[in-house]
Amino acid sequence: MHNHHDYFSLGTCSHVGSCFVLSLQITDFCVVLTAKDFNPEKYAAFSRILCRIYLKQGSPVPLMESYISVLTKGACHSEDNGMFLCRDYDQRNAFLSGSIKDVVSQFGMETIVLYTALMLKKRIVVYHPRLEALQEFTRTLPAFAWHRQDWSIVHPYVDLNQDEIEALKNCPGYVAGFNEPDIGNRSDLFDVFVNLAESSITVSQSAKEALSLGKLHKDIGQLIVHLVEDPDVSDSQVIKDICGKSREILTILNSFSDGSSDRDKPTINLDLLKQKRLPPATEHFLFHLAAAEHMLQT
């Protein structure tokens, strides 16, 4: 699976010119990096450096020396670009690289479906024929649940083959991109299906109860749309305000704790939740949110 670890660092390919050792009969090569953190721009830049090293010297030894230098020291020399420094690629900037305002501008009030699905750790499948569009869109969605800062859920490019599908099914919640139109018929793989090419969002039958929308969702959706419509509000401010609303909801959820648990996280008492006689959509949302945040009594 082309998961978040090899998102933009899945390789830099180059054609070998006459300066290379032609006796090796090598005409093309590809450098592939895997990593545990989400920072596509950092690994794209580093993979290009490794590619140039191999292209110039024709040996994996200096390439591995640079790799080990970055692994142990966070830096390596680049003959073409001076010094490569890991500290130049801030993790937060990688998280903020996508435009949440573009997502909301495209889907309007329907964005609340994406927000709700992400808060509840549901399975979101995105279709678009262009890989670049999938990469840009899928990397942006986790920002709707900024309080978690979990980009491990992103799988920007998945093939409809058995191995990759089985690996995806082992993930409890995800944002997965596909460029094959047949994915729209695989309702077993998604709770929410986003046809990015047609700007449509579909909720699967099995997820309709958990993703039922009420006044709470409408208020959040209106807040999000209002923020995005203001040209003076930046993407980072939109994310900050959405995160603030999410934390308000989590505070409400915490109020349904009976304080009897010795766990780090409060445990929700479902009887207290039901006694509030909240609107059904709100109660369903809070219940499933408690499950997503591991706050249910077991």
Short mmCIF file of C-alpha atoms in Angstrom, two decimals:
data_model
loop_
_atom_site.label_atom_id
_atom_site.label_comp_id
_atom_site.label_asym_id
_atom_site.label_seq_id
_atom_site.Cartn_x
_atom_site.Cartn_y
_atom_site.Cartn_z
CA MET A 1 0.00 0.00 0.00
CA HIS A 2 1.18 3.49 -0.83
CA ASN A 3 0.56 4.71 2.70
CA HIS A 4 1.46 7.90 4.51
CA HIS A 5 5.01 6.70 5.21
CA ASP A 6 5.99 6.85 1.53
CA TYR A 7 3.54 9.57 0.56
CA PHE A 8 5.67 12.03 -1.40
CA SER A 9 8.90 10.15 -0.75
CA LEU A 10 7.90 7.11 -2.75
CA GLY A 11 10.78 7.91 -5.01
CA THR A 12 12.66 10.07 -7.43
CA CYS A 13 13.35 8.43 -10.75
CA SER A 14 16.11 9.51 -13.10
CA HIS A 15 17.46 8.59 -16.49
CA VAL A 16 21.14 7.78 -16.52
CA GLY A 17 23.22 9.93 -18.89
CA SER A 18 26.51 9.30 -20.58
CA CYS A 19 28.44 10.41 -17.50
CA PHE A 20 27.41 7.25 -15.72
CA VAL A 21 29.23 3.93 -15.78
CA LEU A 22 27.58 2.50 -18.89
CA SER A 23 29.22 -0.89 -18.49
CA LEU A 24 26.72 -1.59 -15.71
CA GLN A 25 23.92 -1.54 -18.30
CA ILE A 26 21.81 0.65 -16.00
CA THR A 27 19.53 3.07 -17.82
CA ASP A 28 17.15 4.16 -15.04
CA PHE A 29 16.96 4.01 -11.27
CA CYS A 30 14.62 5.00 -8.46
CA VAL A 31 15.32 6.02 -4.86
CA VAL A 32 12.59 5.04 -2.38
CA LEU A 33 12.35 6.30 1.21
CA THR A 34 10.10 5.14 4.01
CA ALA A 35 9.61 7.06 7.24
CA LYS A 36 7.58 6.96 10.43
CA ASP A 37 6.66 10.65 10.42
CA PHE A 38 4.48 12.60 7.99
CA ASN A 39 6.59 15.19 6.20
CA PRO A 40 6.28 14.76 2.42
CA GLU A 41 8.24 17.86 1.48
CA LYS A 42 11.21 16.87 3.65
CA TYR A 43 11.47 13.41 2.17
CA ALA A 44 10.87 14.62 -1.38
CA ALA A 45 13.82 17.01 -0.99
CA PHE A 46 16.01 14.35 0.61
CA SER A 47 15.16 11.75 -2.02
CA ARG A 48 16.18 14.20 -4.76
CA ILE A 49 19.54 14.69 -3.04
CA LEU A 50 20.07 10.92 -2.83
CA CYS A 51 19.09 10.60 -6.45
CA ARG A 52 21.69 13.16 -7.53
CA ILE A 53 24.36 11.45 -5.45
CA TYR A 54 23.71 8.11 -7.11
CA LEU A 55 23.44 9.69 -10.54
CA LYS A 56 26.84 11.36 -10.14
CA GLN A 57 28.79 8.62 -8.39
CA GLY A 58 27.07 5.44 -9.53
CA SER A 59 27.52 3.73 -6.17
CA PRO A 60 25.11 3.08 -3.29
CA VAL A 61 27.88 3.66 -0.73
CA PRO A 62 27.86 7.50 -0.67
CA LEU A 63 24.09 7.38 -0.89
CA MET A 64 23.93 5.26 2.27
CA GLU A 65 26.48 7.50 3.97
CA SER A 66 24.19 10.49 3.44
CA TYR A 67 21.19 8.48 4.61
CA ILE A 68 22.96 7.46 7.84
CA SER A 69 24.13 11.03 8.38
CA VAL A 70 20.53 12.29 8.23
CA LEU A 71 19.35 9.43 10.41
CA THR A 72 21.93 10.07 13.13
CA LYS A 73 22.72 13.78 12.83
CA GLY A 74 19.67 15.22 11.11
CA ALA A 75 21.79 16.64 8.29
CA CYS A 76 23.93 15.80 5.28
CA HIS A 77 25.97 17.66 2.70
CA SER A 78 24.59 18.25 -0.75
CA GLU A 79 27.07 19.25 -3.43
CA ASP A 80 24.37 21.03 -5.42
CA ASN A 81 22.38 22.64 -2.59
CA GLY A 82 24.76 23.04 0.33
CA MET A 83 23.42 21.37 3.47
CA PHE A 84 20.21 19.40 3.95
CA LEU A 85 18.87 19.99 7.48
CA CYS A 86 15.91 18.12 8.97
CA ARG A 87 15.15 21.09 11.21
CA ASP A 88 14.28 23.14 8.12
CA TYR A 89 11.19 20.97 7.65
CA ASP A 90 8.87 21.60 10.58
CA GLN A 91 6.28 18.90 11.26
CA ARG A 92 3.56 21.49 11.86
CA ASN A 93 4.15 23.02 8.42
CA ALA A 94 3.66 19.59 6.87
CA PHE A 95 0.33 19.27 8.69
CA LEU A 96 -0.74 22.74 7.53
CA SER A 97 0.41 22.42 3.94
CA GLY A 98 -3.00 21.49 2.54
CA SER A 99 -5.76 24.09 2.22
CA ILE A 100 -8.76 23.38 4.44
CA LYS A 101 -10.42 26.46 2.92
CA ASP A 102 -10.28 24.82 -0.51
CA VAL A 103 -12.02 21.73 0.85
CA VAL A 104 -14.81 23.78 2.42
CA SER A 105 -15.14 25.98 -0.67
CA GLN A 106 -15.69 22.87 -2.77
CA PHE A 107 -18.19 21.09 -0.52
CA GLY A 108 -19.86 23.87 1.44
CA MET A 109 -22.21 22.67 4.19
CA GLU A 110 -21.55 19.06 3.19
CA THR A 111 -18.14 19.54 4.80
CA ILE A 112 -19.84 18.76 8.12
CA VAL A 113 -20.11 15.13 6.95
CA LEU A 114 -16.32 15.01 6.60
CA TYR A 115 -15.81 16.70 9.97
CA THR A 116 -18.17 14.28 11.70
CA ALA A 117 -16.63 11.23 10.03
CA LEU A 118 -13.12 12.32 11.03
CA MET A 119 -14.13 13.05 14.61
CA LEU A 120 -15.70 9.58 14.84
CA LYS A 121 -12.71 7.87 13.17
CA LYS A 122 -14.81 6.55 10.32
CA ARG A 123 -13.57 5.16 7.00
CA ILE A 124 -13.37 7.82 4.30
CA VAL A 125 -12.64 6.83 0.71
CA VAL A 126 -11.77 9.50 -1.85
CA TYR A 127 -11.91 8.99 -5.61
CA HIS A 128 -10.20 11.10 -8.26
CA PRO A 129 -8.49 9.96 -11.48
CA ARG A 130 -5.45 12.19 -10.81
CA LEU A 131 -2.98 11.08 -8.14
CA GLU A 132 -1.89 14.65 -7.41
CA ALA A 133 -5.47 15.63 -6.55
CA LEU A 134 -5.77 12.65 -4.19
CA GLN A 135 -2.51 13.53 -2.45
CA GLU A 136 -3.48 17.15 -1.90
CA PHE A 137 -7.03 16.42 -0.70
CA THR A 138 -6.34 13.43 1.55
CA ARG A 139 -3.43 15.12 3.34
CA THR A 140 -5.72 18.02 4.27
CA LEU A 141 -8.58 16.09 5.90
CA PRO A 142 -6.93 15.16 9.25
CA ALA A 143 -6.74 18.89 10.04
CA PHE A 144 -10.49 18.76 10.76
CA ALA A 145 -9.56 16.69 13.83
CA TRP A 146 -6.54 18.79 14.73
CA HIS A 147 -6.72 17.93 18.43
CA ARG A 148 -5.40 14.45 17.53
CA GLN A 149 -2.76 15.55 14.99
CA ASP A 150 -2.86 12.04 13.56
CA TRP A 151 -1.77 11.87 9.93
CA SER A 152 -1.14 8.13 10.12
CA ILE A 153 -4.75 7.69 8.96
CA VAL A 154 -3.85 9.01 5.50
CA HIS A 155 -3.39 6.49 2.67
CA PRO A 156 -3.34 8.78 -0.36
CA TYR A 157 -3.05 6.08 -3.03
CA VAL A 158 -4.42 2.57 -2.68
CA ASP A 159 -4.84 0.01 -5.47
CA LEU A 160 -7.83 -2.28 -5.71
CA ASN A 161 -5.78 -5.42 -5.29
CA GLN A 162 -6.25 -8.03 -2.59
CA ASP A 163 -3.09 -7.34 -0.59
CA GLU A 164 -3.62 -3.60 -0.33
CA ILE A 165 -7.34 -3.93 0.39
CA GLU A 166 -6.70 -6.45 3.18
CA ALA A 167 -4.09 -4.16 4.70
CA LEU A 168 -6.52 -1.24 4.55
CA LYS A 169 -9.27 -3.29 6.22
CA ASN A 170 -6.98 -3.79 9.22
CA CYS A 171 -7.04 -0.03 9.87
CA PRO A 172 -9.86 1.03 12.21
CA GLY A 173 -10.36 4.40 10.55
CA TYR A 174 -8.71 5.99 7.54
CA VAL A 175 -8.67 8.47 4.69
CA ALA A 176 -7.87 6.43 1.59
CA GLY A 177 -7.44 7.67 -1.96
CA PHE A 178 -8.24 5.64 -5.09
CA ASN A 179 -7.94 6.56 -8.76
CA GLU A 180 -10.06 3.64 -9.97
CA PRO A 181 -13.76 4.49 -10.48
CA ASP A 182 -14.86 1.00 -9.40
CA ILE A 183 -14.10 1.97 -5.80
CA GLY A 184 -17.51 3.66 -5.73
CA ASN A 185 -19.09 0.18 -5.75
CA ARG A 186 -17.05 -1.06 -2.76
CA SER A 187 -19.31 0.08 0.07
CA ASP A 188 -17.61 -2.52 2.27
CA LEU A 189 -14.56 -0.24 2.32
CA PHE A 190 -16.11 3.07 3.33
CA ASP A 191 -18.48 4.85 5.64
CA VAL A 192 -18.16 8.02 3.58
CA PHE A 193 -17.39 8.12 -0.14
CA VAL A 194 -16.04 11.33 -1.63
CA ASN A 195 -16.14 11.63 -5.40
CA LEU A 196 -13.66 14.47 -5.61
CA ALA A 197 -14.00 14.73 -9.38
CA GLU A 198 -17.76 15.34 -9.13
CA SER A 199 -17.73 17.20 -5.76
CA SER A 200 -20.14 14.73 -4.15
CA ILE A 201 -20.22 13.04 -0.74
CA THR A 202 -22.14 9.83 -0.01
CA VAL A 203 -22.72 8.18 3.37
CA SER A 204 -22.98 4.38 3.29
CA GLN A 205 -26.15 2.75 4.57
CA SER A 206 -24.32 1.11 7.47
CA ALA A 207 -23.00 4.47 8.73
CA LYS A 208 -26.16 6.56 8.44
CA GLU A 209 -27.09 6.27 12.12
CA ALA A 210 -23.65 7.18 13.44
CA LEU A 211 -23.40 10.03 10.93
CA SER A 212 -26.94 11.32 11.32
CA LEU A 213 -26.89 15.11 11.46
CA GLY A 214 -28.80 17.46 13.77
CA LYS A 215 -28.75 21.04 15.01
CA LEU A 216 -25.31 20.62 16.59
CA HIS A 217 -23.85 19.59 13.25
CA LYS A 218 -25.66 22.37 11.41
CA ASP A 219 -24.23 24.95 13.82
CA ILE A 220 -20.70 23.58 13.36
CA GLY A 221 -21.14 23.48 9.59
CA GLN A 222 -22.32 27.09 9.51
CA LEU A 223 -19.36 28.12 11.65
CA ILE A 224 -16.92 26.42 9.28
CA VAL A 225 -18.51 27.89 6.14
CA HIS A 226 -18.65 31.35 7.71
CA LEU A 227 -14.96 31.20 8.60
CA VAL A 228 -13.97 30.14 5.10
CA GLU A 229 -16.04 32.86 3.45
CA ASP A 230 -14.03 35.53 5.28
CA PRO A 231 -11.03 36.38 3.06
CA ASP A 232 -9.14 37.75 6.06
CA VAL A 233 -9.22 34.39 7.87
CA SER A 234 -6.24 32.14 7.10
CA ASP A 235 -6.25 28.36 6.79
CA SER A 236 -4.44 28.05 10.11
CA GLN A 237 -7.05 30.25 11.82
CA VAL A 238 -9.86 28.14 10.37
CA ILE A 239 -8.18 25.02 11.77
CA LYS A 240 -7.66 26.72 15.13
CA ASP A 241 -11.34 27.73 15.38
CA ILE A 242 -12.58 24.28 14.32
CA CYS A 243 -10.27 22.73 16.91
CA GLY A 244 -11.69 25.10 19.51
CA LYS A 245 -15.21 23.93 18.71
CA SER A 246 -14.09 20.29 18.89
CA ARG A 247 -12.59 20.88 22.32
CA GLU A 248 -15.87 22.44 23.45
CA ILE A 249 -17.66 19.26 22.40
CA LEU A 250 -15.11 17.12 24.22
CA THR A 251 -15.64 19.24 27.34
CA ILE A 252 -19.37 18.56 27.09
CA LEU A 253 -18.59 14.87 26.69
CA ASN A 254 -16.40 14.94 29.78
CA SER A 255 -19.32 16.32 31.77
CA PHE A 256 -21.03 12.94 31.40
CA SER A 257 -18.25 11.24 33.33
CA ASP A 258 -19.24 9.95 36.78
CA GLY A 259 -15.66 10.36 38.05
CA SER A 260 -15.46 6.74 39.18
CA SER A 261 -12.72 5.68 36.78
CA ASP A 262 -9.03 5.69 37.67
CA ARG A 263 -8.04 5.90 33.98
CA ASP A 264 -6.16 8.89 32.57
CA LYS A 265 -9.13 9.69 30.36
CA PRO A 266 -12.58 10.20 31.91
CA THR A 267 -15.05 7.38 31.32
CA ILE A 268 -18.48 8.31 30.08
CA ASN A 269 -21.53 7.11 32.00
CA LEU A 270 -24.11 6.33 29.32
CA ASP A 271 -26.97 6.59 31.81
CA LEU A 272 -26.00 10.20 32.50
CA LEU A 273 -25.87 10.84 28.76
CA LYS A 274 -29.35 9.39 28.22
CA GLN A 275 -30.80 11.29 31.18
CA LYS A 276 -30.02 14.56 29.40
CA ARG A 277 -32.62 13.64 26.74
CA LEU A 278 -30.58 15.24 24.00
CA PRO A 279 -31.79 15.24 20.39
CA PRO A 280 -31.20 11.75 18.90
CA ALA A 281 -28.57 12.96 16.40
CA THR A 282 -26.61 14.70 19.16
CA GLU A 283 -26.82 11.68 21.47
CA HIS A 284 -25.67 9.32 18.71
CA PHE A 285 -22.79 11.64 17.87
CA LEU A 286 -21.62 11.95 21.48
CA PHE A 287 -21.88 8.20 22.01
CA HIS A 288 -19.80 7.40 18.93
CA LEU A 289 -17.36 10.20 19.78
CA ALA A 290 -16.87 8.67 23.23
CA ALA A 291 -16.08 5.37 21.52
CA ALA A 292 -13.62 7.06 19.15
CA GLU A 293 -11.88 8.77 22.08
CA HIS A 294 -11.78 5.51 24.11
CA MET A 295 -14.01 7.01 26.77
CA LEU A 296 -16.71 4.34 26.98
CA GLN A 297 -17.08 2.10 30.01
CA THR A 298 -16.10 -1.51 29.32
#
